[in-house]
């Protein structure tokens, strides 16, 4: 069953069930069970396979998987920060302060987009930090949580995958160094190859243009339109009957002692400490002061956990500092806020745990390798291979829930094929892999970045998936058209011009048919 067509069954089961039932953990559970059954058919004990696979994301190879543990800890700490800035009145004070400066829905949406582009260091960091800063402002301006999640998700990975100074950039430059070195290609360095590939990533180009367009206008379509209209007309930013990660269930006492600093300081400290820790851990691991070496070796999960711990400690300290003057403040509320903050993020942590477990099972089944083998058997003209790789990159990332896994599987294959057929198409082919992987990651309900974007926005996971899907597909169709034009012209410039022309046509049609009857 391993490495065969049967290996795609578990992710299909999980994804279809998620979309049909809207019950994420149940769907992931069925995907896990089906994967364990398939693996056990190769002569392994079902319960042994199931047990090892379930704990692999936390304990693997006789040691703790500290990366995943630190990510889960950071999410819980973020819930604690959210609870205490709300308890201290910081959220309300910041929203009131921001409203006097950001007075329109357009302004709130653009702020989210610019923050998403600014925090290009890491996609996890981006998704969770941007959500904490932007949510009070977008809530005040009645921007639905679904659209907030879309803006966060569609700026985090796309900007990281083209930024050399990021965890993604460092990882990919390392991959390129290995590929170019093995092929003895000296025409360009790994860094220059990475930079040259950025404009060839048509999905990122299309996605970022669409993001700015939807932030600037009141155009919306699909399920997103329903969420936006409900938010504008009724003030309901989400469906309260569903699980909303980060949404506090406790009604904290109202008071007038909250200050903007009660929200800003914990978040700023979190960002500064996280960035500092990334630099320190990268410098220690690489034993170098080169920025590229540092970001290649940096320990992002540990950095996030330390930043979250210090940020949460400061949020607690700021609330305790109110006790002398705030008659509603008490130690009892400290305990309540800790409990409430952890409970608010527990659903997101549980979903992430199940998603990681399913990803591990899929890796054991070699689903990505099976799909990649189909690419190797594809007998098409070399000029069409970027288009083919874009499609398969999307399929692998969608099925496995990981864009990085797709990079690791397809980049060497793309390089080998292009070096053997037409080396001049090497960079476009590898860029198409990156584009397809980010597209598949955006669409996959089992992707960790999808889960974390929903968590950062305080949006129901399935609502985020279902509302972002039409937008991601639209960007992919435009990108696919660009790669088809490239197949006929082998010119990046002509392909980009054709892509932009198509985007103008699409946006013109959308502006006429999908414009909402509301003011920005």
Short mmCIF file of C-alpha atoms in Angstrom, two decimals:
data_model
loop_
_atom_site.label_atom_id
_atom_site.label_comp_id
_atom_site.label_asym_id
_atom_site.label_seq_id
_atom_site.Cartn_x
_atom_site.Cartn_y
_atom_site.Cartn_z
CA UNK A 1 0.00 0.00 0.00
CA UNK A 2 2.94 2.30 0.66
CA UNK A 3 3.81 4.45 -2.35
CA UNK A 4 0.81 3.18 -4.32
CA UNK A 5 -2.41 4.76 -5.50
CA UNK A 6 -4.00 3.62 -2.23
CA UNK A 7 -1.78 6.14 -0.40
CA UNK A 8 -3.96 9.03 -1.56
CA UNK A 9 -7.09 7.54 0.07
CA UNK A 10 -6.55 8.84 3.66
CA UNK A 11 -6.08 12.51 2.72
CA UNK A 12 -9.04 12.29 0.33
CA UNK A 13 -11.22 10.82 3.09
CA UNK A 14 -10.18 13.52 5.56
CA UNK A 15 -10.58 16.41 3.13
CA UNK A 16 -13.94 15.27 1.73
CA UNK A 17 -15.33 14.60 5.21
CA UNK A 18 -14.15 18.01 6.43
CA UNK A 19 -15.95 19.76 3.58
CA UNK A 20 -19.11 17.67 3.92
CA UNK A 21 -19.51 17.33 7.69
CA UNK A 22 -17.76 20.55 8.85
CA UNK A 23 -16.44 18.47 11.79
CA UNK A 24 -12.69 18.80 11.59
CA UNK A 25 -11.44 16.49 14.33
CA UNK A 26 -13.86 13.71 13.36
CA UNK A 27 -12.77 13.98 9.72
CA UNK A 28 -9.08 14.00 10.58
CA UNK A 29 -9.70 11.01 12.84
CA UNK A 30 -11.23 8.99 10.00
CA UNK A 31 -8.30 9.94 7.78
CA UNK A 32 -5.89 8.74 10.48
CA UNK A 33 -7.76 5.45 10.98
CA UNK A 34 -7.84 4.74 7.25
CA UNK A 35 -4.09 5.45 6.99
CA UNK A 36 -3.33 3.17 9.95
CA UNK A 37 -5.38 0.38 8.35
CA UNK A 38 -3.50 0.72 5.04
CA UNK A 39 -0.11 0.68 6.76
CA UNK A 40 -1.07 -2.34 8.90
CA UNK A 41 -1.94 -4.28 5.73
CA UNK A 42 1.79 -4.45 5.01
CA UNK A 43 2.25 -6.75 7.99
CA UNK A 44 2.24 -4.29 10.89
CA UNK A 45 0.05 -4.32 14.00
CA UNK A 46 -2.83 -1.88 13.56
CA UNK A 47 -2.76 -0.65 17.17
CA UNK A 48 1.03 -0.27 17.12
CA UNK A 49 0.86 1.75 13.91
CA UNK A 50 -1.99 3.88 15.24
CA UNK A 51 -0.29 4.52 18.57
CA UNK A 52 3.09 5.44 17.09
CA UNK A 53 1.50 7.66 14.46
CA UNK A 54 -0.65 9.54 16.97
CA UNK A 55 2.26 10.45 19.24
CA UNK A 56 4.82 10.97 16.46
CA UNK A 57 4.14 14.71 16.37
CA UNK A 58 5.13 14.96 20.06
CA UNK A 59 7.45 11.98 20.59
CA UNK A 60 9.43 10.50 17.72
CA UNK A 61 12.59 8.44 17.54
CA UNK A 62 12.89 8.18 21.32
CA UNK A 63 12.90 11.95 21.87
CA UNK A 64 10.44 14.77 22.26
CA UNK A 65 9.48 16.65 19.10
CA UNK A 66 10.21 20.00 20.68
CA UNK A 67 9.34 21.99 17.56
CA UNK A 68 5.70 20.90 17.61
CA UNK A 69 5.51 21.14 21.40
CA UNK A 70 6.79 24.73 21.29
CA UNK A 71 4.26 25.64 18.57
CA UNK A 72 1.40 24.26 20.69
CA UNK A 73 2.75 26.08 23.75
CA UNK A 74 2.95 29.33 21.80
CA UNK A 75 -0.69 29.02 20.71
CA UNK A 76 -1.79 28.50 24.32
CA UNK A 77 0.34 31.46 25.45
CA UNK A 78 -1.28 33.57 22.75
CA UNK A 79 -4.66 32.65 24.22
CA UNK A 80 -3.43 33.80 27.63
CA UNK A 81 -2.22 37.10 26.17
CA UNK A 82 -5.60 37.59 24.49
CA UNK A 83 -7.43 36.91 27.77
CA UNK A 84 -5.32 39.30 29.84
CA UNK A 85 -5.33 42.20 27.36
CA UNK A 86 -9.11 41.82 27.30
CA UNK A 87 -9.34 41.57 31.12
CA UNK A 88 -7.13 44.63 31.56
CA UNK A 89 -9.23 46.63 29.08
CA UNK A 90 -6.37 46.85 26.59
CA UNK A 91 -8.35 45.40 23.69
CA UNK A 92 -11.14 47.94 24.13
CA UNK A 93 -8.71 50.84 24.59
CA UNK A 94 -6.70 49.85 21.52
CA UNK A 95 -9.86 49.45 19.44
CA UNK A 96 -11.06 52.91 20.51
CA UNK A 97 -7.63 54.42 19.80
CA UNK A 98 -7.34 52.73 16.42
CA UNK A 99 -10.87 53.68 15.39
CA UNK A 100 -9.99 57.36 15.73
CA UNK A 101 -7.17 56.78 13.24
CA UNK A 102 -8.45 53.94 11.09
CA UNK A 103 -11.96 55.19 10.38
CA UNK A 104 -13.04 52.98 7.49
CA UNK A 105 -13.37 49.30 6.59
CA UNK A 106 -10.92 49.89 3.76
CA UNK A 107 -8.37 51.24 6.22
CA UNK A 108 -8.80 48.24 8.53
CA UNK A 109 -8.37 45.79 5.66
CA UNK A 110 -5.34 47.59 4.23
CA UNK A 111 -3.73 47.70 7.66
CA UNK A 112 -4.05 43.91 7.91
CA UNK A 113 -2.53 43.45 4.46
CA UNK A 114 0.41 45.76 5.19
CA UNK A 115 1.06 44.02 8.50
CA UNK A 116 1.02 40.69 6.66
CA UNK A 117 3.66 41.97 4.26
CA UNK A 118 5.70 43.54 7.06
CA UNK A 119 5.98 40.36 9.16
CA UNK A 120 7.78 38.38 6.47
CA UNK A 121 10.11 36.54 8.87
CA UNK A 122 7.99 33.39 9.28
CA UNK A 123 4.48 32.29 8.30
CA UNK A 124 3.53 30.93 11.77
CA UNK A 125 4.73 34.14 13.39
CA UNK A 126 2.98 36.18 10.71
CA UNK A 127 -0.39 34.43 11.02
CA UNK A 128 -0.64 34.65 14.79
CA UNK A 129 0.95 38.05 15.40
CA UNK A 130 -0.93 39.89 12.64
CA UNK A 131 -4.21 38.46 13.90
CA UNK A 132 -3.59 39.77 17.42
CA UNK A 133 -2.87 43.30 16.19
CA UNK A 134 -5.45 43.58 13.42
CA UNK A 135 -8.42 41.81 14.99
CA UNK A 136 -9.55 44.62 17.36
CA UNK A 137 -9.43 47.12 14.50
CA UNK A 138 -11.15 44.93 11.90
CA UNK A 139 -13.79 43.95 14.48
CA UNK A 140 -14.52 47.61 15.16
CA UNK A 141 -14.95 48.28 11.44
CA UNK A 142 -17.15 45.16 10.97
CA UNK A 143 -14.75 43.22 8.79
CA UNK A 144 -15.78 39.58 9.00
CA UNK A 145 -13.39 37.15 10.65
CA UNK A 146 -13.47 35.06 7.45
CA UNK A 147 -12.09 37.94 5.40
CA UNK A 148 -9.53 38.73 8.10
CA UNK A 149 -8.34 35.11 7.95
CA UNK A 150 -8.13 35.34 4.15
CA UNK A 151 -5.95 38.46 4.32
CA UNK A 152 -3.69 36.83 6.93
CA UNK A 153 -3.33 33.51 5.10
CA UNK A 154 -2.87 35.10 1.67
CA UNK A 155 -0.06 37.39 2.79
CA UNK A 156 1.86 35.09 5.18
CA UNK A 157 3.07 32.20 2.99
CA UNK A 158 3.12 34.21 -0.28
CA UNK A 159 5.42 36.88 1.15
CA UNK A 160 7.60 34.34 3.01
CA UNK A 161 8.13 32.19 -0.10
CA UNK A 162 9.65 35.12 -2.03
CA UNK A 163 11.52 36.77 0.86
CA UNK A 164 15.16 35.69 1.20
CA UNK A 165 15.30 37.00 4.78
CA UNK A 166 12.79 34.54 6.23
CA UNK A 167 12.66 30.99 7.52
CA UNK A 168 11.17 29.95 4.16
CA UNK A 169 13.81 31.81 2.17
CA UNK A 170 16.64 30.28 4.17
CA UNK A 171 15.21 26.78 3.75
CA UNK A 172 14.73 27.22 0.00
CA UNK A 173 18.15 28.80 -0.56
CA UNK A 174 19.61 25.78 1.19
CA UNK A 175 17.63 23.50 -1.12
CA UNK A 176 18.80 25.44 -4.17
CA UNK A 177 22.43 25.27 -3.01
CA UNK A 178 22.19 21.49 -2.88
CA UNK A 179 20.48 21.24 -6.28
CA UNK A 180 22.76 23.67 -8.10
CA UNK A 181 25.86 22.22 -6.46
CA UNK A 182 24.97 18.66 -7.44
CA UNK A 183 24.45 19.77 -11.06
CA UNK A 184 27.61 21.92 -11.04
CA UNK A 185 25.62 24.96 -12.20
CA UNK A 186 27.63 28.15 -11.64
CA UNK A 187 25.60 30.56 -13.77
CA UNK A 188 24.01 31.95 -10.61
CA UNK A 189 24.37 31.52 -6.87
CA UNK A 190 21.59 29.97 -4.73
CA UNK A 191 20.64 33.46 -3.48
CA UNK A 192 20.54 35.05 -6.94
CA UNK A 193 18.55 32.05 -8.23
CA UNK A 194 16.04 32.51 -5.42
CA UNK A 195 15.66 36.23 -6.17
CA UNK A 196 15.28 35.58 -9.91
CA UNK A 197 12.55 33.01 -9.20
CA UNK A 198 10.33 35.48 -7.33
CA UNK A 199 8.65 37.12 -10.38
CA UNK A 200 8.24 33.66 -11.92
CA UNK A 201 5.99 32.62 -9.02
CA UNK A 202 2.77 33.53 -10.80
CA UNK A 203 0.52 32.31 -7.97
CA UNK A 204 2.15 34.71 -5.51
CA UNK A 205 1.89 37.57 -8.01
CA UNK A 206 -1.81 36.88 -8.62
CA UNK A 207 -2.60 36.31 -4.93
CA UNK A 208 -1.00 39.54 -3.72
CA UNK A 209 -2.69 41.60 -6.44
CA UNK A 210 -6.05 40.07 -5.55
CA UNK A 211 -5.43 40.70 -1.84
CA UNK A 212 -4.79 44.40 -2.42
CA UNK A 213 -7.79 44.64 -4.74
CA UNK A 214 -10.19 43.09 -2.23
CA UNK A 215 -8.76 45.26 0.54
CA UNK A 216 -9.22 48.43 -1.51
CA UNK A 217 -12.73 47.66 -2.74
CA UNK A 218 -16.00 46.36 -1.37
CA UNK A 219 -16.04 43.53 -3.87
CA UNK A 220 -16.64 40.07 -2.45
CA UNK A 221 -17.96 36.78 -3.84
CA UNK A 222 -18.81 33.23 -2.84
CA UNK A 223 -19.26 32.36 0.80
CA UNK A 224 -17.09 35.33 1.74
CA UNK A 225 -19.80 37.67 0.52
CA UNK A 226 -22.32 36.15 2.94
CA UNK A 227 -19.91 36.59 5.86
CA UNK A 228 -19.16 40.17 4.88
CA UNK A 229 -22.80 41.16 4.43
CA UNK A 230 -23.75 39.64 7.78
CA UNK A 231 -20.89 41.47 9.50
CA UNK A 232 -21.84 44.80 7.94
CA UNK A 233 -25.60 44.55 8.40
CA UNK A 234 -25.81 42.86 11.82
CA UNK A 235 -22.36 43.26 13.39
CA UNK A 236 -22.01 39.47 13.64
CA UNK A 237 -18.42 38.88 12.64
CA UNK A 238 -18.69 35.08 12.80
CA UNK A 239 -21.15 32.28 13.50
CA UNK A 240 -21.18 32.11 17.30
CA UNK A 241 -22.61 28.57 17.19
CA UNK A 242 -19.27 27.25 15.85
CA UNK A 243 -15.90 26.78 17.54
CA UNK A 244 -13.95 30.00 17.23
CA UNK A 245 -10.27 29.67 18.27
CA UNK A 246 -9.11 32.51 20.45
CA UNK A 247 -12.64 33.70 21.19
CA UNK A 248 -13.05 34.19 24.93
CA UNK A 249 -16.07 32.57 26.56
CA UNK A 250 -15.78 34.47 29.85
CA UNK A 251 -17.46 37.87 30.32
CA UNK A 252 -14.77 39.89 32.05
CA UNK A 253 -15.84 42.89 34.20
CA UNK A 254 -15.94 46.21 32.38
CA UNK A 255 -13.89 49.13 33.67
CA UNK A 256 -12.19 52.29 32.42
CA UNK A 257 -8.63 51.57 33.50
CA UNK A 258 -7.49 49.91 30.29
CA UNK A 259 -4.77 51.61 28.28
CA UNK A 260 -3.48 51.12 24.75
CA UNK A 261 -0.19 49.94 26.21
CA UNK A 262 -1.96 46.98 27.85
CA UNK A 263 -2.33 45.47 24.37
CA UNK A 264 0.55 47.05 22.50
CA UNK A 265 3.37 46.31 24.95
CA UNK A 266 2.79 42.52 25.22
CA UNK A 267 2.53 42.19 21.44
CA UNK A 268 5.55 44.41 20.74
CA UNK A 269 7.61 42.54 23.34
CA UNK A 270 6.47 39.22 21.86
CA UNK A 271 7.62 40.34 18.40
CA UNK A 272 10.95 41.76 19.56
CA UNK A 273 11.82 38.79 21.76
CA UNK A 274 10.81 36.31 19.05
CA UNK A 275 12.93 38.08 16.43
CA UNK A 276 15.88 38.34 18.84
CA UNK A 277 15.63 34.65 19.73
CA UNK A 278 15.50 33.71 16.04
CA UNK A 279 18.73 35.61 15.54
CA UNK A 280 20.39 34.07 18.62
CA UNK A 281 19.36 30.48 17.89
CA UNK A 282 20.34 30.83 14.24
CA UNK A 283 23.75 32.34 15.07
CA UNK A 284 24.48 29.60 17.61
CA UNK A 285 23.42 26.75 15.34
CA UNK A 286 25.25 28.07 12.28
CA UNK A 287 28.27 29.44 14.20
CA UNK A 288 28.14 32.31 11.75
CA UNK A 289 27.01 35.92 11.59
CA UNK A 290 25.85 35.60 7.98
CA UNK A 291 22.18 36.59 7.78
CA UNK A 292 21.48 33.75 5.33
CA UNK A 293 23.13 31.15 7.56
CA UNK A 294 21.31 32.48 10.62
CA UNK A 295 17.85 32.23 9.04
CA UNK A 296 18.64 28.81 7.62
CA UNK A 297 19.48 27.44 11.08
CA UNK A 298 17.15 29.50 13.28
CA UNK A 299 14.80 27.70 15.67
CA UNK A 300 11.46 29.38 14.97
CA UNK A 301 9.28 27.25 17.34
CA UNK A 302 11.61 27.83 20.31
CA UNK A 303 11.78 31.53 19.50
CA UNK A 304 7.99 31.76 19.35
CA UNK A 305 7.63 29.93 22.68
CA UNK A 306 10.10 32.23 24.45
CA UNK A 307 8.52 35.33 22.91
CA UNK A 308 5.06 34.10 23.86
CA UNK A 309 6.11 33.32 27.43
CA UNK A 310 7.61 36.76 28.00
CA UNK A 311 4.71 38.48 26.21
CA UNK A 312 2.18 36.58 28.33
CA UNK A 313 4.11 37.35 31.52
CA UNK A 314 4.06 41.05 30.68
CA UNK A 315 0.30 40.94 29.94
CA UNK A 316 -0.29 39.35 33.37
CA UNK A 317 2.00 41.88 35.07
CA UNK A 318 0.20 44.84 33.46
CA UNK A 319 -3.13 43.54 34.79
CA UNK A 320 -1.72 42.93 38.27
CA UNK A 321 -0.42 46.51 38.20
CA UNK A 322 -4.04 47.72 37.97
CA UNK A 323 -5.08 46.13 41.27
CA UNK A 324 -4.35 49.20 43.40
CA UNK A 325 -6.66 51.46 41.40
CA UNK A 326 -9.04 49.09 39.58
CA UNK A 327 -11.77 47.95 41.96
CA UNK A 328 -12.74 45.06 39.65
CA UNK A 329 -9.20 43.63 39.52
CA UNK A 330 -8.43 40.62 41.74
CA UNK A 331 -6.29 37.50 41.93
CA UNK A 332 -9.40 35.46 41.31
CA UNK A 333 -9.70 37.00 37.86
CA UNK A 334 -6.04 36.15 37.18
CA UNK A 335 -6.84 32.46 37.58
CA UNK A 336 -10.00 32.82 35.51
CA UNK A 337 -8.13 34.56 32.69
CA UNK A 338 -5.42 31.88 32.62
CA UNK A 339 -8.05 29.17 32.38
CA UNK A 340 -10.12 31.06 29.81
CA UNK A 341 -7.10 31.83 27.62
CA UNK A 342 -6.01 28.20 27.52
CA UNK A 343 -9.55 26.97 26.86
CA UNK A 344 -9.98 29.45 24.01
CA UNK A 345 -7.01 27.94 22.13
CA UNK A 346 -7.57 24.29 23.06
CA UNK A 347 -9.67 23.53 19.92
CA UNK A 348 -6.95 24.94 17.65
CA UNK A 349 -4.24 22.94 19.44
CA UNK A 350 -6.31 19.75 19.16
CA UNK A 351 -6.96 20.28 15.44
CA UNK A 352 -3.26 20.97 14.88
CA UNK A 353 -2.31 17.80 16.78
CA UNK A 354 -4.64 15.67 14.64
CA UNK A 355 -3.44 17.39 11.44
CA UNK A 356 0.19 16.67 12.34
CA UNK A 357 -0.67 13.04 13.09
CA UNK A 358 -2.39 12.65 9.71
CA UNK A 359 0.58 14.31 7.99
CA UNK A 360 2.90 11.78 9.64
CA UNK A 361 0.74 8.88 8.43
CA UNK A 362 0.65 10.35 4.93
CA UNK A 363 4.44 10.60 5.02
CA UNK A 364 4.69 6.93 5.99
CA UNK A 365 2.39 6.02 3.10
CA UNK A 366 4.63 8.09 0.79
CA UNK A 367 1.65 9.85 -0.76
CA UNK A 368 3.82 12.72 -1.97
CA UNK A 369 6.35 10.37 -3.53
CA UNK A 370 3.57 8.53 -5.38
CA UNK A 371 2.21 11.75 -6.84
CA UNK A 372 5.74 12.88 -7.70
CA UNK A 373 6.37 9.62 -9.58
CA UNK A 374 3.48 10.52 -11.86
CA UNK A 375 5.27 13.77 -12.71
CA UNK A 376 8.43 11.87 -13.65
CA UNK A 377 6.41 9.68 -15.99
CA UNK A 378 4.75 12.66 -17.67
CA UNK A 379 5.83 12.75 -21.31
CA UNK A 380 5.31 16.36 -22.35
CA UNK A 381 7.37 19.11 -23.94
CA UNK A 382 9.86 20.68 -21.47
CA UNK A 383 8.21 24.08 -21.94
CA UNK A 384 4.95 22.68 -20.55
CA UNK A 385 6.60 21.17 -17.48
CA UNK A 386 6.31 24.35 -15.33
CA UNK A 387 2.53 24.18 -15.87
CA UNK A 388 2.52 20.45 -15.02
CA UNK A 389 4.71 21.00 -11.94
CA UNK A 390 2.43 23.82 -10.78
CA UNK A 391 -0.56 21.46 -10.87
CA UNK A 392 1.24 18.59 -9.14
CA UNK A 393 2.78 20.92 -6.57
CA UNK A 394 -0.76 21.99 -5.69
CA UNK A 395 -2.02 18.39 -5.54
CA UNK A 396 0.79 17.23 -3.27
CA UNK A 397 0.48 20.18 -0.87
CA UNK A 398 -3.32 19.86 -0.84
CA UNK A 399 -3.12 16.13 -0.13
CA UNK A 400 -0.34 16.23 2.45
CA UNK A 401 -1.13 19.57 4.08
CA UNK A 402 2.45 20.79 3.81
CA UNK A 403 4.06 23.09 1.27
CA UNK A 404 7.56 22.43 2.64
CA UNK A 405 7.07 18.70 2.09
CA UNK A 406 6.09 19.47 -1.51
CA UNK A 407 9.25 21.56 -1.92
CA UNK A 408 11.40 18.71 -0.64
CA UNK A 409 9.77 16.17 -2.95
CA UNK A 410 9.32 18.09 -6.19
CA UNK A 411 12.22 20.57 -6.35
CA UNK A 412 14.88 17.87 -6.93
CA UNK A 413 12.62 16.15 -9.49
CA UNK A 414 12.01 19.43 -11.33
CA UNK A 415 15.75 20.13 -11.36
CA UNK A 416 16.69 16.67 -12.61
CA UNK A 417 14.13 16.76 -15.42
CA UNK A 418 15.06 20.26 -16.57
CA UNK A 419 18.81 19.70 -16.42
CA UNK A 420 18.34 16.60 -18.57
CA UNK A 421 16.04 18.31 -21.08
CA UNK A 422 16.38 22.12 -21.13
CA UNK A 423 18.46 23.77 -18.40
CA UNK A 424 17.27 27.24 -19.47
CA UNK A 425 13.86 26.33 -17.98
CA UNK A 426 15.30 25.28 -14.62
CA UNK A 427 14.32 28.38 -12.63
CA UNK A 428 10.78 28.68 -14.08
CA UNK A 429 10.19 24.99 -13.35
CA UNK A 430 11.34 25.24 -9.74
CA UNK A 431 9.38 28.47 -9.26
CA UNK A 432 6.26 26.68 -10.52
CA UNK A 433 6.82 24.06 -7.81
CA UNK A 434 6.86 26.80 -5.16
CA UNK A 435 3.75 28.40 -6.65
CA UNK A 436 1.80 25.15 -6.74
CA UNK A 437 2.83 24.18 -3.22
CA UNK A 438 1.61 27.49 -1.74
CA UNK A 439 -1.66 27.15 -3.70
CA UNK A 440 -2.26 23.62 -2.40
CA UNK A 441 -1.39 24.71 1.11
CA UNK A 442 -3.94 27.54 0.89
CA UNK A 443 -6.69 25.13 -0.14
CA UNK A 444 -5.95 22.25 2.23
CA UNK A 445 -8.06 21.97 5.38
CA UNK A 446 -5.33 19.80 6.95
CA UNK A 447 -2.60 22.41 6.45
CA UNK A 448 -1.04 23.77 9.66
CA UNK A 449 -0.77 27.27 8.19
CA UNK A 450 -4.48 27.19 7.31
CA UNK A 451 -5.27 26.20 10.89
CA UNK A 452 -3.01 28.89 12.35
CA UNK A 453 -4.38 31.62 10.06
CA UNK A 454 -7.89 30.80 11.25
CA UNK A 455 -6.60 30.81 14.84
CA UNK A 456 -4.91 34.17 14.45
CA UNK A 457 -8.06 35.70 12.97
CA UNK A 458 -10.41 34.10 15.49
CA UNK A 459 -12.27 32.42 12.65
CA UNK A 460 -13.84 28.98 12.50
CA UNK A 461 -11.45 26.68 10.68
CA UNK A 462 -13.94 25.38 8.12
CA UNK A 463 -15.37 28.85 7.50
CA UNK A 464 -11.86 29.98 6.62
CA UNK A 465 -11.24 27.04 4.30
CA UNK A 466 -14.56 27.31 2.49
CA UNK A 467 -14.43 31.09 2.02
CA UNK A 468 -10.78 31.25 0.96
CA UNK A 469 -11.06 28.32 -1.48
CA UNK A 470 -12.75 30.28 -4.35
CA UNK A 471 -10.19 33.07 -4.00
CA UNK A 472 -7.25 30.66 -4.04
CA UNK A 473 -8.67 28.81 -7.05
CA UNK A 474 -9.16 32.11 -8.89
CA UNK A 475 -5.51 33.02 -8.25
CA UNK A 476 -4.46 29.54 -9.37
CA UNK A 477 -6.43 29.79 -12.62
CA UNK A 478 -4.72 33.08 -13.43
CA UNK A 479 -1.32 31.63 -12.50
CA UNK A 480 -2.00 28.51 -14.56
CA UNK A 481 -2.81 30.71 -17.55
CA UNK A 482 0.51 32.46 -17.05
CA UNK A 483 2.39 29.15 -17.09
CA UNK A 484 0.53 28.10 -20.24
CA UNK A 485 1.54 31.34 -21.96
CA UNK A 486 5.09 30.64 -20.85
CA UNK A 487 4.87 27.15 -22.43
CA UNK A 488 4.22 28.76 -25.82
CA UNK A 489 6.53 31.77 -25.52
CA UNK A 490 9.22 30.75 -22.96
CA UNK A 491 9.24 34.42 -21.99
CA UNK A 492 8.64 35.44 -18.36
CA UNK A 493 7.98 39.06 -19.39
CA UNK A 494 5.31 38.12 -21.95
CA UNK A 495 3.78 35.67 -19.48
CA UNK A 496 3.57 38.32 -16.75
CA UNK A 497 2.01 40.81 -19.16
CA UNK A 498 -0.56 38.20 -20.24
CA UNK A 499 -1.25 37.38 -16.60
CA UNK A 500 -1.81 41.03 -15.75
CA UNK A 501 -4.15 41.50 -18.72
CA UNK A 502 -6.24 38.53 -17.61
CA UNK A 503 -6.30 39.89 -14.06
CA UNK A 504 -7.59 43.25 -15.29
CA UNK A 505 -10.38 41.47 -17.16
CA UNK A 506 -11.25 39.30 -14.13
CA UNK A 507 -11.25 42.25 -11.74
CA UNK A 508 -13.39 44.29 -14.11
CA UNK A 509 -15.97 41.51 -14.24
CA UNK A 510 -15.87 41.08 -10.45
CA UNK A 511 -16.29 44.81 -9.83
CA UNK A 512 -19.48 44.82 -11.89
CA UNK A 513 -21.03 41.58 -10.62
CA UNK A 514 -19.79 41.19 -7.04
CA UNK A 515 -19.72 44.70 -5.63
CA UNK A 516 -21.53 44.90 -2.31
CA UNK A 517 -24.02 47.73 -1.76
CA UNK A 518 -22.14 49.15 1.22
CA UNK A 519 -19.72 51.98 1.84
CA UNK A 520 -16.09 51.45 2.70
#
